[in-house]
Amino acid sequence: MIIKVLGPGCTSCVTLERVTREAVDTLGLDATVEKVEDYPTIMGYGVMSTPALVVDETVIFSGRVPRAAQVREILARLAS
């Protein structure tokens, strides 16, 4: 599983990256978490509002930071 956190480094983007990494560790997932800050790349995903979470090249959500429990639930569902 390849997980990308899209965003320029704002507070919300940093929070989403932290919460995502914690969820991967908690769930014991075989996943790579990448931070993408390049605007053309972000826009290539069709994302106009950051932060955004991309899993295996599919945008899962954008423009908000969900609760840590929601990120864990999303990743657990996608990993199964």
PDB file of N, CA and C in Angstrom:
ATOM      1  N   MET A   1       0.856  -1.168   0.000  1.00  0.00           N
ATOM      2  CA  MET A   1       0.000   0.000   0.000  1.00  0.00           C
ATOM      3  C   MET A   1       0.905   1.234   0.000  1.00  0.00           C
ATOM      4  N   ILE A   2       0.632   2.143  -0.909  1.00  0.00           N
ATOM      5  CA  ILE A   2       1.370   3.402  -0.965  1.00  0.00           C
ATOM      6  C   ILE A   2       0.408   4.528  -0.602  1.00  0.00           C
ATOM      7  N   ILE A   3       0.740   5.233   0.455  1.00  0.00           N
ATOM      8  CA  ILE A   3      -0.098   6.307   0.968  1.00  0.00           C
ATOM      9  C   ILE A   3       0.633   7.622   0.756  1.00  0.00           C
ATOM     10  N   LYS A   4      -0.085   8.593   0.214  1.00  0.00           N
ATOM     11  CA  LYS A   4       0.500   9.910  -0.001  1.00  0.00           C
ATOM     12  C   LYS A   4      -0.341  10.956   0.718  1.00  0.00           C
ATOM     13  N   VAL A   5       0.342  11.823   1.434  1.00  0.00           N
ATOM     14  CA  VAL A   5      -0.304  12.965   2.067  1.00  0.00           C
ATOM     15  C   VAL A   5       0.058  14.171   1.211  1.00  0.00           C
ATOM     16  N   LEU A   6      -0.955  14.777   0.606  1.00  0.00           N
ATOM     17  CA  LEU A   6      -0.735  15.910  -0.278  1.00  0.00           C
ATOM     18  C   LEU A   6      -0.964  17.210   0.468  1.00  0.00           C
ATOM     19  N   GLY A   7       0.000  18.110   0.379  1.00  0.00           N
ATOM     20  CA  GLY A   7      -0.161  19.414   1.003  1.00  0.00           C
ATOM     21  C   GLY A   7       1.156  20.143   1.115  1.00  0.00           C
ATOM     22  N   PRO A   8       1.087  21.472   1.177  1.00  0.00           N
ATOM     23  CA  PRO A   8       2.288  22.294   1.141  1.00  0.00           C
ATOM     24  C   PRO A   8       3.060  22.397   2.457  1.00  0.00           C
ATOM     25  N   GLY A   9       2.581  21.808   3.499  1.00  0.00           N
ATOM     26  CA  GLY A   9       3.284  21.887   4.774  1.00  0.00           C
ATOM     27  C   GLY A   9       2.565  22.730   5.810  1.00  0.00           C
ATOM     28  N   CYS A  10       1.313  23.048   5.551  1.00  0.00           N
ATOM     29  CA  CYS A  10       0.511  23.809   6.515  1.00  0.00           C
ATOM     30  C   CYS A  10       0.269  22.959   7.769  1.00  0.00           C
ATOM     31  N   THR A  11      -0.259  23.572   8.792  1.00  0.00           N
ATOM     32  CA  THR A  11      -0.514  22.866  10.047  1.00  0.00           C
ATOM     33  C   THR A  11      -1.416  21.656   9.836  1.00  0.00           C
ATOM     34  N   SER A  12      -2.464  21.808   9.052  1.00  0.00           N
ATOM     35  CA  SER A  12      -3.382  20.690   8.797  1.00  0.00           C
ATOM     36  C   SER A  12      -2.684  19.566   8.043  1.00  0.00           C
ATOM     37  N   CYS A  13      -1.806  19.922   7.123  1.00  0.00           N
ATOM     38  CA  CYS A  13      -1.079  18.916   6.344  1.00  0.00           C
ATOM     39  C   CYS A  13      -0.129  18.121   7.240  1.00  0.00           C
ATOM     40  N   VAL A  14       0.561  18.824   8.119  1.00  0.00           N
ATOM     41  CA  VAL A  14       1.470  18.171   9.059  1.00  0.00           C
ATOM     42  C   VAL A  14       0.682  17.252   9.988  1.00  0.00           C
ATOM     43  N   THR A  15      -0.471  17.707  10.443  1.00  0.00           N
ATOM     44  CA  THR A  15      -1.315  16.895  11.322  1.00  0.00           C
ATOM     45  C   THR A  15      -1.780  15.637  10.610  1.00  0.00           C
ATOM     46  N   LEU A  16      -2.232  15.764   9.367  1.00  0.00           N
ATOM     47  CA  LEU A  16      -2.689  14.586   8.629  1.00  0.00           C
ATOM     48  C   LEU A  16      -1.551  13.600   8.426  1.00  0.00           C
ATOM     49  N   GLU A  17      -0.365  14.087   8.126  1.00  0.00           N
ATOM     50  CA  GLU A  17       0.774  13.180   7.954  1.00  0.00           C
ATOM     51  C   GLU A  17       1.062  12.428   9.249  1.00  0.00           C
ATOM     52  N   ARG A  18       1.062  13.135  10.379  1.00  0.00           N
ATOM     53  CA  ARG A  18       1.330  12.503  11.672  1.00  0.00           C
ATOM     54  C   ARG A  18       0.274  11.454  11.997  1.00  0.00           C
ATOM     55  N   VAL A  19      -0.994  11.823  11.843  1.00  0.00           N
ATOM     56  CA  VAL A  19      -2.095  10.908  12.143  1.00  0.00           C
ATOM     57  C   VAL A  19      -2.039   9.680  11.229  1.00  0.00           C
ATOM     58  N   THR A  20      -1.691   9.884   9.985  1.00  0.00           N
ATOM     59  CA  THR A  20      -1.606   8.776   9.030  1.00  0.00           C
ATOM     60  C   THR A  20      -0.475   7.827   9.404  1.00  0.00           C
ATOM     61  N   ARG A  21       0.690   8.375   9.725  1.00  0.00           N
ATOM     62  CA  ARG A  21       1.825   7.524  10.126  1.00  0.00           C
ATOM     63  C   ARG A  21       1.498   6.742  11.399  1.00  0.00           C
ATOM     64  N   GLU A  22       0.831   7.393  12.347  1.00  0.00           N
ATOM     65  CA  GLU A  22       0.434   6.707  13.579  1.00  0.00           C
ATOM     66  C   GLU A  22      -0.547   5.582  13.277  1.00  0.00           C
ATOM     67  N   ALA A  23      -1.481   5.810  12.371  1.00  0.00           N
ATOM     68  CA  ALA A  23      -2.460   4.777  12.007  1.00  0.00           C
ATOM     69  C   ALA A  23      -1.768   3.590  11.357  1.00  0.00           C
ATOM     70  N   VAL A  24      -0.823   3.845  10.475  1.00  0.00           N
ATOM     71  CA  VAL A  24      -0.081   2.765   9.815  1.00  0.00           C
ATOM     72  C   VAL A  24       0.658   1.935  10.861  1.00  0.00           C
ATOM     73  N   ASP A  25       1.320   2.606  11.803  1.00  0.00           N
ATOM     74  CA  ASP A  25       2.045   1.896  12.861  1.00  0.00           C
ATOM     75  C   ASP A  25       1.099   1.107  13.755  1.00  0.00           C
ATOM     76  N   THR A  26       0.003   1.725  14.176  1.00  0.00           N
ATOM     77  CA  THR A  26      -0.960   1.072  15.062  1.00  0.00           C
ATOM     78  C   THR A  26      -1.559  -0.171  14.417  1.00  0.00           C
ATOM     79  N   LEU A  27      -1.875  -0.072  13.131  1.00  0.00           N
ATOM     80  CA  LEU A  27      -2.495  -1.191  12.415  1.00  0.00           C
ATOM     81  C   LEU A  27      -1.472  -2.213  11.934  1.00  0.00           C
ATOM     82  N   GLY A  28      -0.198  -1.869  12.008  1.00  0.00           N
ATOM     83  CA  GLY A  28       0.849  -2.774  11.542  1.00  0.00           C
ATOM     84  C   GLY A  28       0.790  -3.016  10.043  1.00  0.00           C
ATOM     85  N   LEU A  29       0.435  -1.991   9.297  1.00  0.00           N
ATOM     86  CA  LEU A  29       0.277  -2.137   7.850  1.00  0.00           C
ATOM     87  C   LEU A  29       1.621  -2.165   7.138  1.00  0.00           C
ATOM     88  N   ASP A  30       1.665  -2.925   6.060  1.00  0.00           N
ATOM     89  CA  ASP A  30       2.817  -2.908   5.167  1.00  0.00           C
ATOM     90  C   ASP A  30       2.556  -1.780   4.177  1.00  0.00           C
ATOM     91  N   ALA A  31       2.939  -0.573   4.572  1.00  0.00           N
ATOM     92  CA  ALA A  31       2.612   0.606   3.773  1.00  0.00           C
ATOM     93  C   ALA A  31       3.758   1.603   3.816  1.00  0.00           C
ATOM     94  N   THR A  32       3.836   2.376   2.762  1.00  0.00           N
ATOM     95  CA  THR A  32       4.786   3.479   2.677  1.00  0.00           C
ATOM     96  C   THR A  32       3.987   4.773   2.722  1.00  0.00           C
ATOM     97  N   VAL A  33       4.418   5.705   3.562  1.00  0.00           N
ATOM     98  CA  VAL A  33       3.757   7.006   3.641  1.00  0.00           C
ATOM     99  C   VAL A  33       4.704   8.048   3.051  1.00  0.00           C
ATOM    100  N   GLU A  34       4.215   8.754   2.035  1.00  0.00           N
ATOM    101  CA  GLU A  34       5.008   9.784   1.373  1.00  0.00           C
ATOM    102  C   GLU A  34       4.333  11.136   1.552  1.00  0.00           C
ATOM    103  N   LYS A  35       5.126  12.174   1.679  1.00  0.00           N
ATOM    104  CA  LYS A  35       4.615  13.551   1.745  1.00  0.00           C
ATOM    105  C   LYS A  35       4.852  14.187   0.388  1.00  0.00           C
ATOM    106  N   VAL A  36       3.806  14.730  -0.212  1.00  0.00           N
ATOM    107  CA  VAL A  36       3.896  15.375  -1.522  1.00  0.00           C
ATOM    108  C   VAL A  36       3.566  16.854  -1.345  1.00  0.00           C
ATOM    109  N   GLU A  37       4.538  17.716  -1.628  1.00  0.00           N
ATOM    110  CA  GLU A  37       4.356  19.156  -1.458  1.00  0.00           C
ATOM    111  C   GLU A  37       4.376  19.915  -2.776  1.00  0.00           C
ATOM    112  N   ASP A  38       4.642  19.235  -3.865  1.00  0.00           N
ATOM    113  CA  ASP A  38       4.757  19.853  -5.186  1.00  0.00           C
ATOM    114  C   ASP A  38       3.366  20.162  -5.746  1.00  0.00           C
ATOM    115  N   TYR A  39       3.078  21.462  -5.943  1.00  0.00           N
ATOM    116  CA  TYR A  39       1.738  21.867  -6.385  1.00  0.00           C
ATOM    117  C   TYR A  39       1.290  21.232  -7.700  1.00  0.00           C
ATOM    118  N   PRO A  40       2.136  21.184  -8.735  1.00  0.00           N
ATOM    119  CA  PRO A  40       1.681  20.533  -9.975  1.00  0.00           C
ATOM    120  C   PRO A  40       1.299  19.064  -9.756  1.00  0.00           C
ATOM    121  N   THR A  41       2.043  18.372  -8.910  1.00  0.00           N
ATOM    122  CA  THR A  41       1.714  16.970  -8.613  1.00  0.00           C
ATOM    123  C   THR A  41       0.393  16.885  -7.863  1.00  0.00           C
ATOM    124  N   ILE A  42       0.202  17.755  -6.883  1.00  0.00           N
ATOM    125  CA  ILE A  42      -1.050  17.777  -6.119  1.00  0.00           C
ATOM    126  C   ILE A  42      -2.226  18.039  -7.053  1.00  0.00           C
ATOM    127  N   MET A  43      -2.081  19.016  -7.924  1.00  0.00           N
ATOM    128  CA  MET A  43      -3.153  19.350  -8.860  1.00  0.00           C
ATOM    129  C   MET A  43      -3.394  18.223  -9.859  1.00  0.00           C
ATOM    130  N   GLY A  44      -2.361  17.437 -10.135  1.00  0.00           N
ATOM    131  CA  GLY A  44      -2.503  16.289 -11.029  1.00  0.00           C
ATOM    132  C   GLY A  44      -3.473  15.244 -10.495  1.00  0.00           C
ATOM    133  N   TYR A  45      -3.674  15.244  -9.189  1.00  0.00           N
ATOM    134  CA  TYR A  45      -4.650  14.339  -8.574  1.00  0.00           C
ATOM    135  C   TYR A  45      -6.046  14.953  -8.578  1.00  0.00           C
ATOM    136  N   GLY A  46      -6.166  16.172  -9.078  1.00  0.00           N
ATOM    137  CA  GLY A  46      -7.456  16.856  -9.085  1.00  0.00           C
ATOM    138  C   GLY A  46      -7.799  17.487  -7.753  1.00  0.00           C
ATOM    139  N   VAL A  47      -6.821  17.593  -6.875  1.00  0.00           N
ATOM    140  CA  VAL A  47      -7.032  18.143  -5.537  1.00  0.00           C
ATOM    141  C   VAL A  47      -6.870  19.658  -5.585  1.00  0.00           C
ATOM    142  N   MET A  48      -7.897  20.358  -5.144  1.00  0.00           N
ATOM    143  CA  MET A  48      -7.855  21.817  -5.107  1.00  0.00           C
ATOM    144  C   MET A  48      -7.786  22.342  -3.679  1.00  0.00           C
ATOM    145  N   SER A  49      -8.061  21.474  -2.705  1.00  0.00           N
ATOM    146  CA  SER A  49      -8.052  21.871  -1.305  1.00  0.00           C
ATOM    147  C   SER A  49      -7.253  20.848  -0.512  1.00  0.00           C
ATOM    148  N   THR A  50      -6.214  21.308   0.177  1.00  0.00           N
ATOM    149  CA  THR A  50      -5.373  20.407   0.944  1.00  0.00           C
ATOM    150  C   THR A  50      -5.684  20.560   2.430  1.00  0.00           C
ATOM    151  N   PRO A  51      -5.316  19.560   3.217  1.00  0.00           N
ATOM    152  CA  PRO A  51      -4.568  18.373   2.859  1.00  0.00           C
ATOM    153  C   PRO A  51      -5.454  17.343   2.174  1.00  0.00           C
ATOM    154  N   ALA A  52      -4.789  16.374   1.557  1.00  0.00           N
ATOM    155  CA  ALA A  52      -5.511  15.277   0.919  1.00  0.00           C
ATOM    156  C   ALA A  52      -4.781  13.975   1.211  1.00  0.00           C
ATOM    157  N   LEU A  53      -5.538  12.898   1.214  1.00  0.00           N
ATOM    158  CA  LEU A  53      -4.967  11.571   1.422  1.00  0.00           C
ATOM    159  C   LEU A  53      -5.214  10.738   0.175  1.00  0.00           C
ATOM    160  N   VAL A  54      -4.134  10.165  -0.342  1.00  0.00           N
ATOM    161  CA  VAL A  54      -4.193   9.322  -1.532  1.00  0.00           C
ATOM    162  C   VAL A  54      -3.680   7.945  -1.141  1.00  0.00           C
ATOM    163  N   VAL A  55      -4.436   6.905  -1.476  1.00  0.00           N
ATOM    164  CA  VAL A  55      -4.011   5.536  -1.208  1.00  0.00           C
ATOM    165  C   VAL A  55      -4.004   4.788  -2.525  1.00  0.00           C
ATOM    166  N   ASP A  56      -2.841   4.253  -2.863  1.00  0.00           N
ATOM    167  CA  ASP A  56      -2.667   3.517  -4.118  1.00  0.00           C
ATOM    168  C   ASP A  56      -3.243   4.291  -5.304  1.00  0.00           C
ATOM    169  N   GLU A  57      -2.884   5.569  -5.364  1.00  0.00           N
ATOM    170  CA  GLU A  57      -3.227   6.480  -6.470  1.00  0.00           C
ATOM    171  C   GLU A  57      -4.709   6.870  -6.538  1.00  0.00           C
ATOM    172  N   THR A  58      -5.477   6.602  -5.478  1.00  0.00           N
ATOM    173  CA  THR A  58      -6.874   7.020  -5.413  1.00  0.00           C
ATOM    174  C   THR A  58      -7.029   8.061  -4.309  1.00  0.00           C
ATOM    175  N   VAL A  59      -7.614   9.208  -4.636  1.00  0.00           N
ATOM    176  CA  VAL A  59      -7.848  10.241  -3.628  1.00  0.00           C
ATOM    177  C   VAL A  59      -8.979   9.763  -2.718  1.00  0.00           C
ATOM    178  N   ILE A  60      -8.682   9.672  -1.426  1.00  0.00           N
ATOM    179  CA  ILE A  60      -9.659   9.194  -0.449  1.00  0.00           C
ATOM    180  C   ILE A  60     -10.468  10.363   0.108  1.00  0.00           C
ATOM    181  N   PHE A  61      -9.808  11.476   0.405  1.00  0.00           N
ATOM    182  CA  PHE A  61     -10.500  12.692   0.819  1.00  0.00           C
ATOM    183  C   PHE A  61      -9.551  13.867   0.652  1.00  0.00           C
ATOM    184  N   SER A  62     -10.126  15.060   0.657  1.00  0.00           N
ATOM    185  CA  SER A  62      -9.299  16.267   0.591  1.00  0.00           C
ATOM    186  C   SER A  62     -10.000  17.413   1.305  1.00  0.00           C
ATOM    187  N   GLY A  63      -9.199  18.392   1.702  1.00  0.00           N
ATOM    188  CA  GLY A  63      -9.741  19.599   2.298  1.00  0.00           C
ATOM    189  C   GLY A  63     -10.079  19.524   3.767  1.00  0.00           C
ATOM    190  N   ARG A  64      -9.682  18.449   4.433  1.00  0.00           N
ATOM    191  CA  ARG A  64      -9.994  18.331   5.859  1.00  0.00           C
ATOM    192  C   ARG A  64      -9.031  17.362   6.521  1.00  0.00           C
ATOM    193  N   VAL A  65      -8.998  17.410   7.838  1.00  0.00           N
ATOM    194  CA  VAL A  65      -8.222  16.447   8.617  1.00  0.00           C
ATOM    195  C   VAL A  65      -9.217  15.656   9.451  1.00  0.00           C
ATOM    196  N   PRO A  66      -9.455  14.398   9.091  1.00  0.00           N
ATOM    197  CA  PRO A  66     -10.383  13.587   9.882  1.00  0.00           C
ATOM    198  C   PRO A  66      -9.760  13.212  11.226  1.00  0.00           C
ATOM    199  N   ARG A  67     -10.592  12.768  12.129  1.00  0.00           N
ATOM    200  CA  ARG A  67     -10.094  12.283  13.418  1.00  0.00           C
ATOM    201  C   ARG A  67      -9.179  11.084  13.192  1.00  0.00           C
ATOM    202  N   ALA A  68      -8.283  10.856  14.129  1.00  0.00           N
ATOM    203  CA  ALA A  68      -7.337   9.742  14.030  1.00  0.00           C
ATOM    204  C   ALA A  68      -8.074   8.416  13.867  1.00  0.00           C
ATOM    205  N   ALA A  69      -9.181   8.247  14.590  1.00  0.00           N
ATOM    206  CA  ALA A  69      -9.955   7.002  14.493  1.00  0.00           C
ATOM    207  C   ALA A  69     -10.504   6.808  13.083  1.00  0.00           C
ATOM    208  N   GLN A  70     -10.909   7.894  12.441  1.00  0.00           N
ATOM    209  CA  GLN A  70     -11.427   7.784  11.073  1.00  0.00           C
ATOM    210  C   GLN A  70     -10.324   7.358  10.104  1.00  0.00           C
ATOM    211  N   VAL A  71      -9.133   7.910  10.275  1.00  0.00           N
ATOM    212  CA  VAL A  71      -8.017   7.526   9.403  1.00  0.00           C
ATOM    213  C   VAL A  71      -7.701   6.048   9.601  1.00  0.00           C
ATOM    214  N   ARG A  72      -7.681   5.587  10.846  1.00  0.00           N
ATOM    215  CA  ARG A  72      -7.436   4.160  11.114  1.00  0.00           C
ATOM    216  C   ARG A  72      -8.497   3.292  10.452  1.00  0.00           C
ATOM    217  N   GLU A  73      -9.764   3.680  10.575  1.00  0.00           N
ATOM    218  CA  GLU A  73     -10.862   2.906   9.971  1.00  0.00           C
ATOM    219  C   GLU A  73     -10.722   2.845   8.451  1.00  0.00           C
ATOM    220  N   ILE A  74     -10.409   3.969   7.843  1.00  0.00           N
ATOM    221  CA  ILE A  74     -10.260   4.021   6.384  1.00  0.00           C
ATOM    222  C   ILE A  74      -9.121   3.111   5.938  1.00  0.00           C
ATOM    223  N   LEU A  75      -7.972   3.234   6.585  1.00  0.00           N
ATOM    224  CA  LEU A  75      -6.814   2.433   6.180  1.00  0.00           C
ATOM    225  C   LEU A  75      -7.030   0.946   6.445  1.00  0.00           C
ATOM    226  N   ALA A  76      -7.674   0.615   7.562  1.00  0.00           N
ATOM    227  CA  ALA A  76      -7.960  -0.794   7.861  1.00  0.00           C
ATOM    228  C   ALA A  76      -8.880  -1.384   6.804  1.00  0.00           C
ATOM    229  N   ARG A  77      -9.898  -0.631   6.401  1.00  0.00           N
ATOM    230  CA  ARG A  77     -10.832  -1.111   5.379  1.00  0.00           C
ATOM    231  C   ARG A  77     -10.123  -1.298   4.040  1.00  0.00           C
ATOM    232  N   LEU A  78      -9.284  -0.358   3.670  1.00  0.00           N
ATOM    233  CA  LEU A  78      -8.592  -0.445   2.386  1.00  0.00           C
ATOM    234  C   LEU A  78      -7.535  -1.544   2.367  1.00  0.00           C
ATOM    235  N   ALA A  79      -6.999  -1.880   3.536  1.00  0.00           N
ATOM    236  CA  ALA A  79      -5.961  -2.912   3.610  1.00  0.00           C
ATOM    237  C   ALA A  79      -6.534  -4.318   3.556  1.00  0.00           C
ATOM    238  N   SER A  80      -7.829  -4.452   3.830  1.00  0.00           N
ATOM    239  CA  SER A  80      -8.418  -5.804   3.879  1.00  0.00           C
ATOM    240  C   SER A  80      -8.899  -6.277   2.531  1.00  0.00           C
TER     241      SER A  80
END
